[in-house]
Coordinates of C-alpha atoms in Angstrom, one line a residue:
X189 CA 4.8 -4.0 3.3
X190 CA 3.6 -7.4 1.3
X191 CA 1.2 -5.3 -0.7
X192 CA 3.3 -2.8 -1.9
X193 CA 5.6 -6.1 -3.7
X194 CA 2.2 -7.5 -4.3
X195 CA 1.1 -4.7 -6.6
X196 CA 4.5 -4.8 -8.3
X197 CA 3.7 -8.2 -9.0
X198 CA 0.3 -7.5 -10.2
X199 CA 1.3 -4.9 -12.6
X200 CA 4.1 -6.5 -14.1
X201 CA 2.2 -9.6 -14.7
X202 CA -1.1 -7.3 -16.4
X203 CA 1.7 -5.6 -18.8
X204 CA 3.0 -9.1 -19.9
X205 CA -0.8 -9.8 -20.6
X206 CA -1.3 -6.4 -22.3
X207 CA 1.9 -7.4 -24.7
X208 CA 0.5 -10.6 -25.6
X209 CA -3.1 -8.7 -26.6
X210 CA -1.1 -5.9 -28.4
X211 CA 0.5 -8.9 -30.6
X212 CA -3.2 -10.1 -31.2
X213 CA -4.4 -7.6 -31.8
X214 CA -2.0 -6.3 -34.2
X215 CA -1.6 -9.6 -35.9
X216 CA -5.6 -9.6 -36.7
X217 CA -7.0 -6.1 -36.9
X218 CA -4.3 -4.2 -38.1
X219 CA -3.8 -7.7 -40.8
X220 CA -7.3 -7.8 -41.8
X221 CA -7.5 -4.4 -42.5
X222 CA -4.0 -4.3 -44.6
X223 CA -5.6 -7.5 -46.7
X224 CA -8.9 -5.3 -47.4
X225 CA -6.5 -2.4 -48.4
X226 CA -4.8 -4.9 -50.7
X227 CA -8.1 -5.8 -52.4
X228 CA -9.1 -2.2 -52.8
X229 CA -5.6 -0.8 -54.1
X230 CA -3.8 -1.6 -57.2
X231 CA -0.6 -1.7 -55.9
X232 CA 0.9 -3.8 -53.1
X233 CA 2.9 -0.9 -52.8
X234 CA 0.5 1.5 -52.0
X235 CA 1.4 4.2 -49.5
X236 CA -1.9 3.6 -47.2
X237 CA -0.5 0.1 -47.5
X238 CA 3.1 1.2 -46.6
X239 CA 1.9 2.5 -43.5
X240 CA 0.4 -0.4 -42.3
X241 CA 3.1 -2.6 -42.5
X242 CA 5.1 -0.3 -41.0
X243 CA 2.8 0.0 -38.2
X244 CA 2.9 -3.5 -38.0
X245 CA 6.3 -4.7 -37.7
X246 CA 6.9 -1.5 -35.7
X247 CA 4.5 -2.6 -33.4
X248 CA 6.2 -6.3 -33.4
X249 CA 9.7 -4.6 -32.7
X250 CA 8.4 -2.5 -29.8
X251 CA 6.5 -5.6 -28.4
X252 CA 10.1 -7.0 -28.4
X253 CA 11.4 -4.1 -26.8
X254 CA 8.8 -3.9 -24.3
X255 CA 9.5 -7.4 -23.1
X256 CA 13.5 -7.1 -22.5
X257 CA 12.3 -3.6 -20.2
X258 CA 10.5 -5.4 -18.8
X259 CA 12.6 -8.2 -17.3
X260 CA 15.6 -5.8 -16.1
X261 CA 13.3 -2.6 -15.0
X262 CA 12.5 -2.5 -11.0
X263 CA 9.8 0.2 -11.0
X264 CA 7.4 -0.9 -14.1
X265 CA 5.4 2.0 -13.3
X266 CA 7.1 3.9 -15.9
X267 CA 6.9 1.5 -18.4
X268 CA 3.3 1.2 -18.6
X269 CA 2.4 4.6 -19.1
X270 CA 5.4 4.9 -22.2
X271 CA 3.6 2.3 -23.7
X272 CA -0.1 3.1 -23.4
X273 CA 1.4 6.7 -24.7
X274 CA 2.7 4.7 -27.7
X275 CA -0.1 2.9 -27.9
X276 CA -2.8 6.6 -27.9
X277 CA 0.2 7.5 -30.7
X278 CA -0.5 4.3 -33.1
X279 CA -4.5 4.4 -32.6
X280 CA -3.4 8.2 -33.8
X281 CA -1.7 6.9 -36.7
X282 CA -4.3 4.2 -37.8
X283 CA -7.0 6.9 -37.7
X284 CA -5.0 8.9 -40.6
X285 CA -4.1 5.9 -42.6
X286 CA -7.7 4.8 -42.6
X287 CA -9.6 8.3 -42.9
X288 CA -8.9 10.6 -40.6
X289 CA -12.2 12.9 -40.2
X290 CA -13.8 9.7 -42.1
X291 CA -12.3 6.9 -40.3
X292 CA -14.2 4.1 -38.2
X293 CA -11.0 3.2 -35.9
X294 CA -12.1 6.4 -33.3
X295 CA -13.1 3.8 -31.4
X296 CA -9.8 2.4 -30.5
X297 CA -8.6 4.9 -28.4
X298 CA -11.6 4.0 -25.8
X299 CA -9.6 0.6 -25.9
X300 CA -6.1 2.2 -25.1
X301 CA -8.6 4.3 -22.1
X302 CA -10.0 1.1 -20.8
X303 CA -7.0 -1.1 -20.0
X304 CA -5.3 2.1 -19.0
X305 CA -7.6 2.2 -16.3
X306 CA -7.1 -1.8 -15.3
X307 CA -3.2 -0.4 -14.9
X308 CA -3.2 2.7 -14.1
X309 CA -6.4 3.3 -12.4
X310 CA -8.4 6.7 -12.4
X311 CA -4.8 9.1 -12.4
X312 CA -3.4 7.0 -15.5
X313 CA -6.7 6.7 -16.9
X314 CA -7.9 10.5 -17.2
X315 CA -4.0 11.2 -18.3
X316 CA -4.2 8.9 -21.5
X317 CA -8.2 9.9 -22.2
X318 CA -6.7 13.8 -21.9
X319 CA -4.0 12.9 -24.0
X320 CA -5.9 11.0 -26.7
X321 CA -8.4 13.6 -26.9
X322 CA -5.6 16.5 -27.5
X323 CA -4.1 13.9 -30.6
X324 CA -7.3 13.4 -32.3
X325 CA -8.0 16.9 -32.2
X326 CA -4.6 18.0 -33.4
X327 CA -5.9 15.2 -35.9
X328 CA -9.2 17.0 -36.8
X329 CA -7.5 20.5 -37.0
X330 CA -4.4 19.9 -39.0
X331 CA -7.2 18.1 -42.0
X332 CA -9.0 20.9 -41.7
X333 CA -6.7 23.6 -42.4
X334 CA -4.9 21.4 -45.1
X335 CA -1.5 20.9 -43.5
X336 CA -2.3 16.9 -43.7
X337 CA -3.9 15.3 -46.8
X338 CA -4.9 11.5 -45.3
X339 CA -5.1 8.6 -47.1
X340 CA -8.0 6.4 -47.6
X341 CA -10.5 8.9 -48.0
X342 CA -13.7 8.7 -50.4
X343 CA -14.7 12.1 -52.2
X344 CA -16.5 14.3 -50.1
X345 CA -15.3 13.0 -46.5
X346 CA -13.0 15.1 -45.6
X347 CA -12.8 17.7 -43.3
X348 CA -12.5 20.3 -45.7
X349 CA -15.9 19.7 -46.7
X350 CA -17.1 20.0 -43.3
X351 CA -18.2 23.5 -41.6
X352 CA -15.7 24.3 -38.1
X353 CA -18.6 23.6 -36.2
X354 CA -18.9 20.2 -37.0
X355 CA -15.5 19.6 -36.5
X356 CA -15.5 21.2 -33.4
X357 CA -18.7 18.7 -32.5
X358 CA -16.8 15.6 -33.7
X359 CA -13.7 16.8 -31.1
X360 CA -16.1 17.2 -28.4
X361 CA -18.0 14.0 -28.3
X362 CA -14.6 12.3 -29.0
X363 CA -13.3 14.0 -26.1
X364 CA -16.5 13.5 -23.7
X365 CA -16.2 10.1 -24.7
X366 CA -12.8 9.8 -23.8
X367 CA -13.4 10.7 -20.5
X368 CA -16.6 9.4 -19.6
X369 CA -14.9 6.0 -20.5
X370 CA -12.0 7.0 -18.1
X371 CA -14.2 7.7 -15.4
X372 CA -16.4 4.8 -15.7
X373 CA -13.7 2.3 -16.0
X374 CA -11.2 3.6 -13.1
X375 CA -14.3 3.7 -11.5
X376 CA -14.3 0.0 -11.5
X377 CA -10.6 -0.8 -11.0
X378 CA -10.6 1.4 -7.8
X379 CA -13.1 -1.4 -6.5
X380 CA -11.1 -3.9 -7.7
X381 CA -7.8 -2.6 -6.1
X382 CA -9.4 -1.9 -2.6
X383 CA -11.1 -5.9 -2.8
X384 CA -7.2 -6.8 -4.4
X385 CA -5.0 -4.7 -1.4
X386 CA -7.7 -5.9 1.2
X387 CA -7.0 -9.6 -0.1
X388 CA -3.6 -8.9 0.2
X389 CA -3.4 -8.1 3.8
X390 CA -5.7 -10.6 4.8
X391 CA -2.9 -13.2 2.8
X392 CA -0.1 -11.1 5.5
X393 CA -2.4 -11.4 8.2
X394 CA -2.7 -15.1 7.8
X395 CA 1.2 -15.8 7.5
X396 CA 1.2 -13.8 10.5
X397 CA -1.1 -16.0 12.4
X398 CA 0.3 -19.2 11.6
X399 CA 3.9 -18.1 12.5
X400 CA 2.9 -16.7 15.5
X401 CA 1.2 -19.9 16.6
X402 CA 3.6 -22.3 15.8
X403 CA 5.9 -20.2 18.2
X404 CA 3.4 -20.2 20.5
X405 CA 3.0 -23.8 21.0
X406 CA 7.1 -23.5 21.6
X407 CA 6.5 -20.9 24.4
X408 CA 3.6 -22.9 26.3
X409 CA 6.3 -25.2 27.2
X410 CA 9.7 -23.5 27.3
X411 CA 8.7 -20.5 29.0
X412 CA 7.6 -22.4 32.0
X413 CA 10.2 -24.2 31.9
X414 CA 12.7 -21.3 32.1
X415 CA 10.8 -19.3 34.3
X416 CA 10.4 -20.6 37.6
X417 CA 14.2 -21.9 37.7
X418 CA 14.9 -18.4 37.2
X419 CA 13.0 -16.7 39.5
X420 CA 14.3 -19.0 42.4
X421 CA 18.2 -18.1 41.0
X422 CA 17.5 -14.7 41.2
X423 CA 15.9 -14.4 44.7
X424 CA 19.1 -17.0 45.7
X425 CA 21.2 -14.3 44.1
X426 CA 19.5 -11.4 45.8
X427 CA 19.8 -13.8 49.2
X428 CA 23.5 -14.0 48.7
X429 CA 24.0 -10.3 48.2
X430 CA 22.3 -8.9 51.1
X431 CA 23.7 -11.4 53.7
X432 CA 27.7 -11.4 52.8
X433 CA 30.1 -8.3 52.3
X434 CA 31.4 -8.1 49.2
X435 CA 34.3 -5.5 48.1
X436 CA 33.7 -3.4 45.6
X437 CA 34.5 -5.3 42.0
X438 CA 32.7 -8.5 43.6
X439 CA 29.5 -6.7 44.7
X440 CA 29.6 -5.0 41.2
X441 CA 29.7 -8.2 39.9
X442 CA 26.5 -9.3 41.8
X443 CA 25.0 -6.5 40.6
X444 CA 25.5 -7.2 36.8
X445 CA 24.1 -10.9 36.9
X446 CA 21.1 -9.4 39.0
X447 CA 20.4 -6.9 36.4
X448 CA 20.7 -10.0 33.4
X449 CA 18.6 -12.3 35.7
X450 CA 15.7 -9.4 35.8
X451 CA 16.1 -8.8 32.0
X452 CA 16.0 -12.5 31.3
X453 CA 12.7 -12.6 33.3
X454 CA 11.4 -9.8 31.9
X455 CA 12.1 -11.7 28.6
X456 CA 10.1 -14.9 29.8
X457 CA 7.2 -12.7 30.9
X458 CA 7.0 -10.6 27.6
X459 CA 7.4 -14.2 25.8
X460 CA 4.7 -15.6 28.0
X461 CA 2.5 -12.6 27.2
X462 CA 2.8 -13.0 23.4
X463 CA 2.7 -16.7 23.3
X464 CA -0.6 -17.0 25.6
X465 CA -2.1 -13.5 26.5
X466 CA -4.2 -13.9 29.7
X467 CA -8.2 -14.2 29.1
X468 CA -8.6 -10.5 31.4
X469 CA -12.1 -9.6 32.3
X470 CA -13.7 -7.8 29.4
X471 CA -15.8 -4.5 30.6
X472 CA -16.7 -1.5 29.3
X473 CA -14.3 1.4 29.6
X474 CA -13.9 4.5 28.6
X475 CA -10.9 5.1 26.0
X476 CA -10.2 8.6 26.9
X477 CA -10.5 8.2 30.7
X478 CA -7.8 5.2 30.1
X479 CA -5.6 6.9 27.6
X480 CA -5.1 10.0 30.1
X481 CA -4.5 7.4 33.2
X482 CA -1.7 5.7 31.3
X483 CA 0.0 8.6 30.1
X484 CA 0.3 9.9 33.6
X485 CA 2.1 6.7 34.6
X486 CA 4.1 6.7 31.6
X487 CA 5.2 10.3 31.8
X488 CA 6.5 9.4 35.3
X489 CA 8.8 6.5 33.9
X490 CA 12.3 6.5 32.7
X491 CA 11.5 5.3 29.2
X492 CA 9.7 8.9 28.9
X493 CA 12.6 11.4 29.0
X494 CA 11.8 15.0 29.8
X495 CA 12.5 16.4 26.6
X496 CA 9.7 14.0 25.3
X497 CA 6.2 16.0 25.3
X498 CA 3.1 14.1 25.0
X499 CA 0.3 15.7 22.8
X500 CA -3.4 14.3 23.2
X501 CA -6.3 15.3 21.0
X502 CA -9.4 12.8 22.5
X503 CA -12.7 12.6 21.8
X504 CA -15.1 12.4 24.0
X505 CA -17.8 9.2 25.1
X506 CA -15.8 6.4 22.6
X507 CA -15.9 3.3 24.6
X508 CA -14.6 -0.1 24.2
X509 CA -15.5 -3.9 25.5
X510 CA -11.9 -5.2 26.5
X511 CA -10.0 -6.2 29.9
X512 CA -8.2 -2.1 31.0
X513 CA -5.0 -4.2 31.2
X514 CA -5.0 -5.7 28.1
X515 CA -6.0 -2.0 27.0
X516 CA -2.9 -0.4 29.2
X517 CA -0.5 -3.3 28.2
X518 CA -1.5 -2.0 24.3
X519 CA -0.7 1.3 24.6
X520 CA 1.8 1.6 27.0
X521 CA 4.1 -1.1 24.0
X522 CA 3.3 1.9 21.6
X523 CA 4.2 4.7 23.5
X524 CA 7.1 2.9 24.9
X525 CA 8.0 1.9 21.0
X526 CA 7.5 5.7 20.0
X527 CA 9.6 7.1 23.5
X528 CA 12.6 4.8 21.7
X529 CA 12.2 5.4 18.2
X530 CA 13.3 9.7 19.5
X531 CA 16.7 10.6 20.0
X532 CA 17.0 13.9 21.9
X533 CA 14.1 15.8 22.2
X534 CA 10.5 15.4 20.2
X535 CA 7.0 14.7 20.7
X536 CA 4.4 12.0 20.7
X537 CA 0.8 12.9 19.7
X538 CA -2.2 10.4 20.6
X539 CA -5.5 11.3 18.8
X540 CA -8.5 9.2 19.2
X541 CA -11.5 9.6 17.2
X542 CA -14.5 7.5 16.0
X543 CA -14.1 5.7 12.3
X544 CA -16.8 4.4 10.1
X545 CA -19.1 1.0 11.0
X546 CA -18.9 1.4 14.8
X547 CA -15.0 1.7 15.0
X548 CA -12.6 3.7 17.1
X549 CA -9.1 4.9 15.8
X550 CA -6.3 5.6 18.3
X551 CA -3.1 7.0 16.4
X552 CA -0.3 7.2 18.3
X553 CA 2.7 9.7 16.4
X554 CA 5.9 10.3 17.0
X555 CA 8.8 12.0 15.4
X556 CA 11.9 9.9 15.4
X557 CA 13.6 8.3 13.2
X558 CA 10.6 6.3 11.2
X559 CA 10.7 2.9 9.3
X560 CA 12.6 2.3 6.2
X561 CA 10.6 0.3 3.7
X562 CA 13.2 -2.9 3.9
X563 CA 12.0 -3.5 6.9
X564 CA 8.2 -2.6 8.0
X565 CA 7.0 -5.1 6.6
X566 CA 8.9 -7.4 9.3
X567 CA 8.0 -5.2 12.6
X568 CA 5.3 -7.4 13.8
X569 CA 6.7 -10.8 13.7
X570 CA 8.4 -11.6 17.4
X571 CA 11.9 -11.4 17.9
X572 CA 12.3 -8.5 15.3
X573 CA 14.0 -5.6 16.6
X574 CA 16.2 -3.0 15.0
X575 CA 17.3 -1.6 18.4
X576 CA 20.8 -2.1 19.9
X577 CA 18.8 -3.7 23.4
X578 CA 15.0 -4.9 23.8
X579 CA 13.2 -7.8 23.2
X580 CA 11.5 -7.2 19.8
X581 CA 8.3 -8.9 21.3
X582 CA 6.4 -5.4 22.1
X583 CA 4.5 -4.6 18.8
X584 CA 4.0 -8.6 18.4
X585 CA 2.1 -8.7 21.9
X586 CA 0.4 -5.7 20.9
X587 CA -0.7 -7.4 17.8
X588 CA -2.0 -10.6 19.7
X589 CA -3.6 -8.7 22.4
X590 CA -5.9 -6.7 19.4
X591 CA -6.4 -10.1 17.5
X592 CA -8.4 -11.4 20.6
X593 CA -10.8 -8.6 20.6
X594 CA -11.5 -8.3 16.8
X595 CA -9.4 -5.1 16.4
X596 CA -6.0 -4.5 14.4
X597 CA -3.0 -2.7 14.3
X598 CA -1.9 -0.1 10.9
X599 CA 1.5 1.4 10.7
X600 CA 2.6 4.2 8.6
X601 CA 6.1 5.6 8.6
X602 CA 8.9 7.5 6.5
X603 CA 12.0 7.1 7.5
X604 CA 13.7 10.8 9.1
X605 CA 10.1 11.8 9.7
X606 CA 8.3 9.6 12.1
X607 CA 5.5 6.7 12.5
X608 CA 2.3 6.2 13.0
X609 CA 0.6 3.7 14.7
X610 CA -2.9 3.1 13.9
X611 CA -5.3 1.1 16.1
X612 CA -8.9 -0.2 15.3
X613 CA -11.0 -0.8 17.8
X614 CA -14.2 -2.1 18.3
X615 CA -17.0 0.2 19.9
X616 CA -19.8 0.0 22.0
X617 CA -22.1 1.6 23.8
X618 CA -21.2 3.3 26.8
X619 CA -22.9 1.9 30.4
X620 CA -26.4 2.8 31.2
X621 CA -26.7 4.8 34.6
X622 CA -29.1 3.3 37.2

């Protein structure tokens, strides 16, 4: 849906900002530092100093790179985790040209954690803080047994003058660190996502609304209009049929605009129905008691073929405050949807459970053909239909039916394996017995 291009968004604009502070960063850390080296070495030339500004136009050229992936990549997904892996990689490098056991730049690699974490959230995040911590200690290792010799580093400070057990100490808190950073701050981008996807839909949710009432205020007039003119045609029609004999081509004929005219109404009354859903008497009914009545009907009807088996898993004493045919109207669109979206044989499962905050869930499942990601996003605006015949109002009736009563609709599909349907209710209590 919205969100999922939402989050693309979102991600591609936080990488744009992460390049920008990578430059900044580079430019004044990684400069300072190289114009301290150059006051503490003799020679300009200096390999400690070498590596520096290798690091730092290296880091300028990737920067570079980073931004023309950027603007011809689709899934940027990728591309944030190659270059927070470069980025663990050059904290790496920085911590051997400065030290290595005796360097102060440890520290960075909690940086590269905690804006992993804004990206990536808590997956990403405990994937860079593992990999960090295996670097440093490869780090700590390789000094130790001599197969690296650092630069930088002041007598006595290195970890050959160290006992393993220190070193192994040094890894550990590093690598605790690490981690408890990771956790910590994916802790607080989780919360941020869920407030950011919840914004999200409440954005869809609004474009939704307005759309559907500027066709509204279309249908309070047009559909009245049509409707009357066309019930009086048909009946005329019907009139004309069953007084006059009519061979066979001409009463076949009659029967085809008869069969229009009833679609055509039944148009005008589903239009009706989404434009200005009637007010219903609100009561208190019993969600399982309602869901069994309307399978029964719907079981019975053409739309439910026999090699169509209805699965229902309902909890018991969940009741609701809304008018039973707004309720029926509800989930007789769904299962009707479902019954289409099947071709041959399958099954429909309805499951109704309690939720958190004095909710009810209904899912209703099916297994046909499911949603392709091009278009779910569009399944609820009216008119939309990807069927060769219907009038691509049901789910949008559905959806203002729930609006009126505090309640909303959730879809979930994959295409080849089926939907889900999702609907929030609001409960209450069931009725006191005199």
């Amino acid at each position: 849906m919205g969100s999922s291009a939402s989050h693309s968004e979102d991600l591609n604009f936080r990488l744009k900002w992460l390049m920008f502070a990578r430059v900044l960063f580079t430019t004044l850390l990684l400069g300072s530092t190289a114009i301290v080296q150059l006051g503490e070495t003799p020679s300009p030339l200096a390999p400690p100093l070498l590596v520096l500004y290798g690091l730092i136009i290296g880091i300028f050229i990737l920067s570079f790179f980073y931004s023309v992936m950027l603007t011809r990549v689709r899934e940027v997904l990728w591309l944030a985790y190659l270059q927070i892996s470069i980025d663990s990689i050059v904290v790496s490098l920085i911590i051997f040209v400065t030290g290595n056991f005796s360097s102060i730049f440890s520290f960075l690699y909690l940086v590269v954690i905690i804006y992993s974490s804004i990206l990536l959230y808590r997956k990403g995040s405990m994937v860079i803080a593992l990999l960090c911590s295996v670097q440093y200690a490869l780090l700590m290792v390789l000094e130790y047994k001599g197969w690296i010799v650092p630069f930088a580093v002041e007598e006595g400070l290195t970890a050959l003058q160290f006992p393993i057990s220190q070193i192994l100490y040094k890894i550990l808190i590093t690598a605790l660190a690490c981690f408890a950073v990771a956790f910590l701050s994916s802790f607080l981008a989780e919360q941020t996502r869920r407030t950011r996807k919840e914004l999200w839909a409440m954005e869809d949710q609004v474009k939704r609304v307005e759309k559907m009432a500027v066709i509204g205020e279309m249908a309070a007039g047009l559909a009245h209009e049509i409707k009357n003119p066309l019930a009086s045609l048909a009946g005329s029609i019907q009139i004309l049929k069953d007084g006059i004999q009519l061979d066979a081509d001409h009463a076949r004929l009659m029967q085809i605009v008869l069969r229009e005219a009833d679609r055509l109404s039944s148009l005008v009354n589903n239009f009706l129905l989404f434009a200005r859903p009637p007010a219903g008497k609100s009561e208190v009914i019993d969600l399982g008691r309602a869901i069994v009545e309307t399978v029964e009907l719907f079981e019975k009807d053409d739309a439910c073929r026999e090699k169509i088996t209805i699965q229902k898993k309902i909890a018991d004493g969940i009741c609701i405050q809304m008018d039973p045919i707004h309720f029926r109207q509800v989930l007789w669109n769904l299962l009707l949807n479902a019954a289409e979206a099947i071709d041959g044989s399958g099954s429909i499962d309805i499951n109704l459970f309690s939720a958190k905050g004095r909710r009810a869930c209904m899912e209703i499942s099916d297994t046909g053909c499911g949603i392709s990601a091009e278009v779910i996003g569009s399944i609820f605006d009216p008119f939309f239909t990807t069927k060769h015949s219907g009038t691509g109002l049901g789910l949008s009736i559905v959806h203002s039916i729930l609006e009126s009563y505090d309640s909303h609709l959730e879809v979930r599909s994959r295409q080849g394996t089926g939907t889900t349907f999702a609907v929030h209710l609001k409960r209450t209590d069931p009725p006191t017995r005199a």
